[in-house]
Amino acid sequence: MSEERKPLPPEGSVKCTPKKKLAEESVGRYRLFLVLTIGFCFLLADGLGWPWGMGNTVTVFAWYLLLLLTVGREGLFRRWESQVLLGVNLALASTFALTSNPMFRWWNFLALAVLVPLHATAGLGSRPWWDPWMLGERCGLLFQGLFGNLWACFAAAVPDKRNEARPKRTMAVVLGLCGAVGLVSVLLPVLISADALFAASTVRLREAFRMIRFGSVFQRLFWALVMTPFVFSLLYAMVHQKLLCPPEKKKGLQVDALGFALVLTAVDGLYLIFLAVQSAGLFGGPAYLASRGISYAEWARSGFFQMVGVTVVNLSLTLASLSLSQREGGAWAALRWLCAFLAGESLVLLASAAWRMTLYVSAYGLSFKRCMTYWGMGMMTLFLAAGLWKAVRPDFRFCRTAFPLALAGWLLINCVPVDYLVAKNQVDRYLSGESPTVSVNYLAYGLSFDTLSQLERLDGERPAAQYESYGDGESLSELLERRRDSAGDQCRDWRSWSLSACLAAGRWSG
C-alpha cells in the first residue's frame, strides 16, 4: 500500500474522487494488509479487557506498526508536529505497562482516544495544528475515513471475476474452516450432555478447550471481524488522501467589542470585591475569622476547587473576547485592558487557592486529589500567563502555546510517582505523631500498588481499623498480603501486567 503514495497536494487543493475498485496489480498487497488488519482488530478486542495494563500498551504500539507497514514512513512521519504527537502517544501508551493508578489509566485512555485519531489524520486537513477549529475538522476526516471506504475491505477479501481460481479456493478453505470450527464448538457440548460415555472419553479434549478459552476466542474474533472493515477503510483513506475532503474554511464571527467590554467590566468588578474580602481573611488571621463566626480550619478547606473552576471560566471569557471582537475603536482598546485585568485577578485567585490548599494539606496531609489540584493550578497559571500575553499582543496564537504546554504538563505528571508521595506523606505524618490516623484502606485500595512499600513501615500486627478508626478486625499485614495477591493475579495475564504490579507482587525481589 505504501508504494502507491504520492506527494502531498497543497493545502486547500484536495479533491474528492473516490473510486470503487482496487487496482488489479495491488489486490495481493491489499489482501495481505487486510489479514494484518484483522490481526490488529483481534488484538484490539483481546487487549482492552479489564483490568488494563500491558494489553493497552501492546495495542497502541501494534497500531503504529500497522500504520508503518501500510502508509510507510512518509505517512507516519509526514510533519514535525506528527512526529511529536507520535512520541506523546507512545509515551502515554507505555504508562499502562509501567503504572497501576486507576485514575491515570482512565485519563490516559481518554487522552489516547483523542490523540491517536488526531495523529492518524495529521496533515490531511487544511487547518494547522494550532487552530482550535482543527479538532472539528479532524473529527470529520476521521469519520470520512472510517465509513467512506467500507467497500475496500470487501473488494480485497472477495476476488474479482477476472482473477484466477486460486484466491477463490483460498477463500473457500478459510470459510470452510471457520464454519467447521463453529459447528463443532456448538455441537460438541450437546453430544457431551447426551451421552455419559462420550463425555468421559472427551475429558482431555474439553480441558484443552478450557485452556485456550475457546468461547472467548470466538467472541473476540467476532468483534475483530466487525471492526475490520472500518479500520481498513481508514487505512485505505490514509493512503489515498484524495478521498478525505476537509471542509472549506469559513470566515470567523466578529462582533462589536463593546458587548464583551460591558461583560468584562461587570466580571472584573465582582472579582475585585471578592478579592477584597479574601484579603481580609488572608491577613486578618484566625482572630478576624472567629469574629465573623468562621473557624480558620473551615475557611482553609473551603473553596479551592471552586477557585480553580472559576479561573477556567475566566480564561475562556478572555480568549472568546479577544478572538471574536472587532479590532477597532476605543471599545477594542478598553477590552484589551479589561482582559489583562481579568487575567491578573485570576492569577491572584489561583494564588489564594494555592495558599488555602497548602494550609489544608499542612493540617490533613496529601491525597491524590490534592496533588492533582496543585498540578491543575500550576497548568492554569501557565495558561493565564499566555492569555495575559494575548491581551498585550492580540496576534499571539494562544493555542500554539497552550497545546504543547498541555501535552508536556500531562506527560510530566505521569512521570511523577504521585501515589508513592501521597503514601509517604501520610505514613510520615502518622509515625511522627502529627496525625492520629492514616487512611490505610484509601492508600491500599484507592491508589496504585506503589503505596504498599510505604504501608509496610507501619506495624503489620495491628488491626487495620486501628489506623483509621473504622473497618473490620483484619490486620494490616493480612490486608497488604491480600493486596499483593491481587497484584500477582494481574501479573499472570499479559493484558493486565504492569511493572508496578510486578514489583508489588515481589516477582523481581532479590
PDB file of C-alpha atoms in Angstrom, residues 225-392:
ATOM      1  CA  LEU A 225     -14.350  -9.076  12.144  1.00  0.00           C
ATOM      2  CA  VAL A 226     -16.911  -6.379  12.992  1.00  0.00           C
ATOM      3  CA  MET A 227     -14.201  -3.723  13.437  1.00  0.00           C
ATOM      4  CA  THR A 228     -12.035  -4.762  10.476  1.00  0.00           C
ATOM      5  CA  PRO A 229     -13.992  -3.013   7.653  1.00  0.00           C
ATOM      6  CA  PHE A 230     -13.863   0.323   9.495  1.00  0.00           C
ATOM      7  CA  VAL A 231     -10.153   0.128  10.366  1.00  0.00           C
ATOM      8  CA  PHE A 232      -9.243  -0.987   6.846  1.00  0.00           C
ATOM      9  CA  SER A 233     -11.367   1.840   5.443  1.00  0.00           C
ATOM     10  CA  LEU A 234      -9.396   4.352   7.494  1.00  0.00           C
ATOM     11  CA  LEU A 235      -6.060   2.874   6.393  1.00  0.00           C
ATOM     12  CA  TYR A 236      -7.154   2.951   2.767  1.00  0.00           C
ATOM     13  CA  ALA A 237      -8.187   6.597   3.086  1.00  0.00           C
ATOM     14  CA  MET A 238      -4.843   7.499   4.694  1.00  0.00           C
ATOM     15  CA  VAL A 239      -3.031   6.029   1.695  1.00  0.00           C
ATOM     16  CA  HIS A 240      -5.369   7.647  -0.848  1.00  0.00           C
ATOM     17  CA  GLN A 241      -5.574  11.089   0.708  1.00  0.00           C
ATOM     18  CA  LYS A 242      -7.712  12.481  -2.090  1.00  0.00           C
ATOM     19  CA  LEU A 243     -10.608  10.550  -0.565  1.00  0.00           C
ATOM     20  CA  LEU A 244     -10.521  12.745   2.532  1.00  0.00           C
ATOM     21  CA  CYS A 245     -12.168  16.102   1.978  1.00  0.00           C
ATOM     22  CA  PRO A 246     -11.591  18.812   4.596  1.00  0.00           C
ATOM     23  CA  PRO A 247     -14.436  21.320   4.882  1.00  0.00           C
ATOM     24  CA  GLU A 248     -13.911  24.743   3.404  1.00  0.00           C
ATOM     25  CA  LYS A 249     -12.667  27.446   5.714  1.00  0.00           C
ATOM     26  CA  LYS A 250     -15.299  29.924   6.778  1.00  0.00           C
ATOM     27  CA  LYS A 251     -14.725  33.454   7.900  1.00  0.00           C
ATOM     28  CA  GLY A 252     -14.811  33.694  11.688  1.00  0.00           C
ATOM     29  CA  LEU A 253     -17.586  35.542  13.519  1.00  0.00           C
ATOM     30  CA  GLN A 254     -16.722  39.119  14.511  1.00  0.00           C
ATOM     31  CA  VAL A 255     -18.897  41.199  16.850  1.00  0.00           C
ATOM     32  CA  ASP A 256     -18.711  44.676  18.354  1.00  0.00           C
ATOM     33  CA  ALA A 257     -16.168  44.766  21.192  1.00  0.00           C
ATOM     34  CA  LEU A 258     -18.476  46.941  23.302  1.00  0.00           C
ATOM     35  CA  GLY A 259     -20.666  43.979  24.314  1.00  0.00           C
ATOM     36  CA  PHE A 260     -17.708  41.987  25.631  1.00  0.00           C
ATOM     37  CA  ALA A 261     -16.337  45.108  27.314  1.00  0.00           C
ATOM     38  CA  LEU A 262     -19.551  45.518  29.324  1.00  0.00           C
ATOM     39  CA  VAL A 263     -19.476  41.864  30.395  1.00  0.00           C
ATOM     40  CA  LEU A 264     -15.819  42.100  31.420  1.00  0.00           C
ATOM     41  CA  THR A 265     -16.429  45.286  33.381  1.00  0.00           C
ATOM     42  CA  ALA A 266     -19.090  43.579  35.496  1.00  0.00           C
ATOM     43  CA  VAL A 267     -16.955  40.446  36.000  1.00  0.00           C
ATOM     44  CA  ASP A 268     -13.827  42.438  36.880  1.00  0.00           C
ATOM     45  CA  GLY A 269     -15.795  44.458  39.439  1.00  0.00           C
ATOM     46  CA  LEU A 270     -17.237  41.308  41.020  1.00  0.00           C
ATOM     47  CA  TYR A 271     -13.803  39.722  41.381  1.00  0.00           C
ATOM     48  CA  LEU A 272     -12.383  42.949  42.807  1.00  0.00           C
ATOM     49  CA  ILE A 273     -14.941  42.841  45.639  1.00  0.00           C
ATOM     50  CA  PHE A 274     -14.313  39.118  46.147  1.00  0.00           C
ATOM     51  CA  LEU A 275     -10.543  39.617  46.386  1.00  0.00           C
ATOM     52  CA  ALA A 276     -11.012  42.417  48.914  1.00  0.00           C
ATOM     53  CA  VAL A 277     -12.966  40.032  51.150  1.00  0.00           C
ATOM     54  CA  GLN A 278     -10.384  37.295  50.563  1.00  0.00           C
ATOM     55  CA  SER A 279      -7.525  39.569  51.574  1.00  0.00           C
ATOM     56  CA  ALA A 280      -9.298  40.307  54.859  1.00  0.00           C
ATOM     57  CA  GLY A 281      -9.328  36.575  55.609  1.00  0.00           C
ATOM     58  CA  LEU A 282      -5.735  36.089  54.497  1.00  0.00           C
ATOM     59  CA  PHE A 283      -4.239  38.946  56.506  1.00  0.00           C
ATOM     60  CA  GLY A 284      -6.749  39.110  59.369  1.00  0.00           C
ATOM     61  CA  GLY A 285      -5.883  35.613  60.572  1.00  0.00           C
ATOM     62  CA  PRO A 286      -7.878  33.342  62.909  1.00  0.00           C
ATOM     63  CA  ALA A 287      -8.976  36.218  65.155  1.00  0.00           C
ATOM     64  CA  TYR A 288     -10.727  38.069  62.334  1.00  0.00           C
ATOM     65  CA  LEU A 289     -12.419  34.884  61.089  1.00  0.00           C
ATOM     66  CA  ALA A 290     -13.553  33.985  64.627  1.00  0.00           C
ATOM     67  CA  SER A 291     -15.180  37.400  64.940  1.00  0.00           C
ATOM     68  CA  ARG A 292     -17.213  36.541  61.838  1.00  0.00           C
ATOM     69  CA  GLY A 293     -18.237  33.137  63.231  1.00  0.00           C
ATOM     70  CA  ILE A 294     -15.944  31.099  60.947  1.00  0.00           C
ATOM     71  CA  SER A 295     -13.183  28.768  62.128  1.00  0.00           C
ATOM     72  CA  TYR A 296      -9.778  29.043  60.478  1.00  0.00           C
ATOM     73  CA  ALA A 297      -9.806  25.331  59.507  1.00  0.00           C
ATOM     74  CA  GLU A 298     -13.259  25.662  57.940  1.00  0.00           C
ATOM     75  CA  TRP A 299     -12.156  28.674  55.930  1.00  0.00           C
ATOM     76  CA  ALA A 300      -8.904  26.994  54.828  1.00  0.00           C
ATOM     77  CA  ARG A 301     -10.542  23.846  53.456  1.00  0.00           C
ATOM     78  CA  SER A 302     -13.308  25.564  51.506  1.00  0.00           C
ATOM     79  CA  GLY A 303     -13.337  26.950  48.045  1.00  0.00           C
ATOM     80  CA  PHE A 304     -10.043  25.998  46.374  1.00  0.00           C
ATOM     81  CA  PHE A 305     -11.682  23.617  43.892  1.00  0.00           C
ATOM     82  CA  GLN A 306     -14.247  26.293  43.035  1.00  0.00           C
ATOM     83  CA  MET A 307     -11.480  28.834  42.527  1.00  0.00           C
ATOM     84  CA  VAL A 308      -9.737  26.559  40.031  1.00  0.00           C
ATOM     85  CA  GLY A 309     -13.043  26.178  38.154  1.00  0.00           C
ATOM     86  CA  VAL A 310     -13.589  29.952  38.157  1.00  0.00           C
ATOM     87  CA  THR A 311     -10.192  30.556  36.563  1.00  0.00           C
ATOM     88  CA  VAL A 312     -11.144  28.183  33.730  1.00  0.00           C
ATOM     89  CA  VAL A 313     -14.259  30.301  33.090  1.00  0.00           C
ATOM     90  CA  ASN A 314     -12.198  33.490  33.230  1.00  0.00           C
ATOM     91  CA  LEU A 315      -9.663  32.169  30.738  1.00  0.00           C
ATOM     92  CA  SER A 316     -12.428  31.088  28.358  1.00  0.00           C
ATOM     93  CA  LEU A 317     -14.060  34.532  28.605  1.00  0.00           C
ATOM     94  CA  THR A 318     -10.731  36.244  27.924  1.00  0.00           C
ATOM     95  CA  LEU A 319      -9.999  34.165  24.828  1.00  0.00           C
ATOM     96  CA  ALA A 320     -13.529  34.500  23.459  1.00  0.00           C
ATOM     97  CA  SER A 321     -13.456  38.282  23.916  1.00  0.00           C
ATOM     98  CA  LEU A 322     -10.100  38.720  22.189  1.00  0.00           C
ATOM     99  CA  SER A 323     -10.896  36.301  19.346  1.00  0.00           C
ATOM    100  CA  LEU A 324     -14.452  37.312  18.447  1.00  0.00           C
ATOM    101  CA  SER A 325     -14.310  41.097  18.865  1.00  0.00           C
ATOM    102  CA  GLN A 326     -13.777  43.596  16.075  1.00  0.00           C
ATOM    103  CA  ARG A 327     -10.334  45.140  16.441  1.00  0.00           C
ATOM    104  CA  GLU A 328     -11.191  48.788  16.026  1.00  0.00           C
ATOM    105  CA  GLY A 329     -12.179  51.812  18.066  1.00  0.00           C
ATOM    106  CA  GLY A 330     -11.968  52.680  21.727  1.00  0.00           C
ATOM    107  CA  ALA A 331     -14.054  49.668  22.761  1.00  0.00           C
ATOM    108  CA  TRP A 332     -11.301  47.343  21.483  1.00  0.00           C
ATOM    109  CA  ALA A 333      -8.606  49.188  23.426  1.00  0.00           C
ATOM    110  CA  ALA A 334     -10.725  49.102  26.596  1.00  0.00           C
ATOM    111  CA  LEU A 335     -11.446  45.429  26.038  1.00  0.00           C
ATOM    112  CA  ARG A 336      -7.739  44.582  25.987  1.00  0.00           C
ATOM    113  CA  TRP A 337      -7.178  46.394  29.294  1.00  0.00           C
ATOM    114  CA  LEU A 338     -10.170  44.636  30.863  1.00  0.00           C
ATOM    115  CA  CYS A 339      -8.901  41.242  29.650  1.00  0.00           C
ATOM    116  CA  ALA A 340      -5.457  41.926  31.092  1.00  0.00           C
ATOM    117  CA  PHE A 341      -7.027  42.981  34.397  1.00  0.00           C
ATOM    118  CA  LEU A 342      -9.181  39.815  34.461  1.00  0.00           C
ATOM    119  CA  ALA A 343      -6.114  37.640  33.834  1.00  0.00           C
ATOM    120  CA  GLY A 344      -4.309  39.391  36.688  1.00  0.00           C
ATOM    121  CA  GLU A 345      -7.281  38.878  39.018  1.00  0.00           C
ATOM    122  CA  SER A 346      -7.417  35.212  38.040  1.00  0.00           C
ATOM    123  CA  LEU A 347      -3.748  34.787  38.918  1.00  0.00           C
ATOM    124  CA  VAL A 348      -4.435  36.299  42.341  1.00  0.00           C
ATOM    125  CA  LEU A 349      -7.400  33.931  42.763  1.00  0.00           C
ATOM    126  CA  LEU A 350      -5.137  30.990  41.954  1.00  0.00           C
ATOM    127  CA  ALA A 351      -2.534  32.207  44.452  1.00  0.00           C
ATOM    128  CA  SER A 352      -5.252  32.438  47.115  1.00  0.00           C
ATOM    129  CA  ALA A 353      -6.487  28.932  46.287  1.00  0.00           C
ATOM    130  CA  ALA A 354      -2.930  27.570  46.443  1.00  0.00           C
ATOM    131  CA  TRP A 355      -2.388  29.240  49.834  1.00  0.00           C
ATOM    132  CA  ARG A 356      -5.567  27.748  51.259  1.00  0.00           C
ATOM    133  CA  MET A 357      -4.752  24.345  49.787  1.00  0.00           C
ATOM    134  CA  THR A 358      -1.343  24.482  51.458  1.00  0.00           C
ATOM    135  CA  LEU A 359      -2.995  25.268  54.808  1.00  0.00           C
ATOM    136  CA  TYR A 360      -5.328  22.332  54.303  1.00  0.00           C
ATOM    137  CA  VAL A 361      -2.518  19.938  53.347  1.00  0.00           C
ATOM    138  CA  SER A 362      -0.461  21.007  56.368  1.00  0.00           C
ATOM    139  CA  ALA A 363      -3.406  20.045  58.571  1.00  0.00           C
ATOM    140  CA  TYR A 364      -4.654  16.885  56.832  1.00  0.00           C
ATOM    141  CA  GLY A 365      -1.806  15.690  54.593  1.00  0.00           C
ATOM    142  CA  LEU A 366      -1.605  14.908  50.907  1.00  0.00           C
ATOM    143  CA  SER A 367      -4.092  12.949  48.832  1.00  0.00           C
ATOM    144  CA  PHE A 368      -4.237  12.092  45.150  1.00  0.00           C
ATOM    145  CA  LYS A 369      -6.914  14.713  44.501  1.00  0.00           C
ATOM    146  CA  ARG A 370      -4.927  17.417  46.321  1.00  0.00           C
ATOM    147  CA  CYS A 371      -1.788  16.610  44.336  1.00  0.00           C
ATOM    148  CA  MET A 372      -3.733  16.834  41.078  1.00  0.00           C
ATOM    149  CA  THR A 373      -5.216  20.145  42.251  1.00  0.00           C
ATOM    150  CA  TYR A 374      -1.706  21.517  42.713  1.00  0.00           C
ATOM    151  CA  TRP A 375      -0.848  20.322  39.203  1.00  0.00           C
ATOM    152  CA  GLY A 376      -4.029  21.871  37.794  1.00  0.00           C
ATOM    153  CA  MET A 377      -3.292  25.216  39.447  1.00  0.00           C
ATOM    154  CA  GLY A 378       0.219  25.165  38.002  1.00  0.00           C
ATOM    155  CA  MET A 379      -1.083  24.490  34.492  1.00  0.00           C
ATOM    156  CA  MET A 380      -3.776  27.166  34.828  1.00  0.00           C
ATOM    157  CA  THR A 381      -1.091  29.655  35.872  1.00  0.00           C
ATOM    158  CA  LEU A 382       0.786  28.978  32.629  1.00  0.00           C
ATOM    159  CA  PHE A 383      -2.401  29.255  30.552  1.00  0.00           C
ATOM    160  CA  LEU A 384      -3.400  32.520  32.248  1.00  0.00           C
ATOM    161  CA  ALA A 385       0.064  33.922  31.605  1.00  0.00           C
ATOM    162  CA  ALA A 386      -0.391  33.068  27.929  1.00  0.00           C
ATOM    163  CA  GLY A 387      -3.850  34.692  27.999  1.00  0.00           C
ATOM    164  CA  LEU A 388      -2.356  37.829  29.568  1.00  0.00           C
ATOM    165  CA  TRP A 389       0.256  37.961  26.817  1.00  0.00           C
ATOM    166  CA  LYS A 390      -2.503  37.646  24.190  1.00  0.00           C
ATOM    167  CA  ALA A 391      -4.203  40.702  25.717  1.00  0.00           C
ATOM    168  CA  VAL A 392      -0.922  42.566  25.258  1.00  0.00           C
TER     169      VAL A 392
END
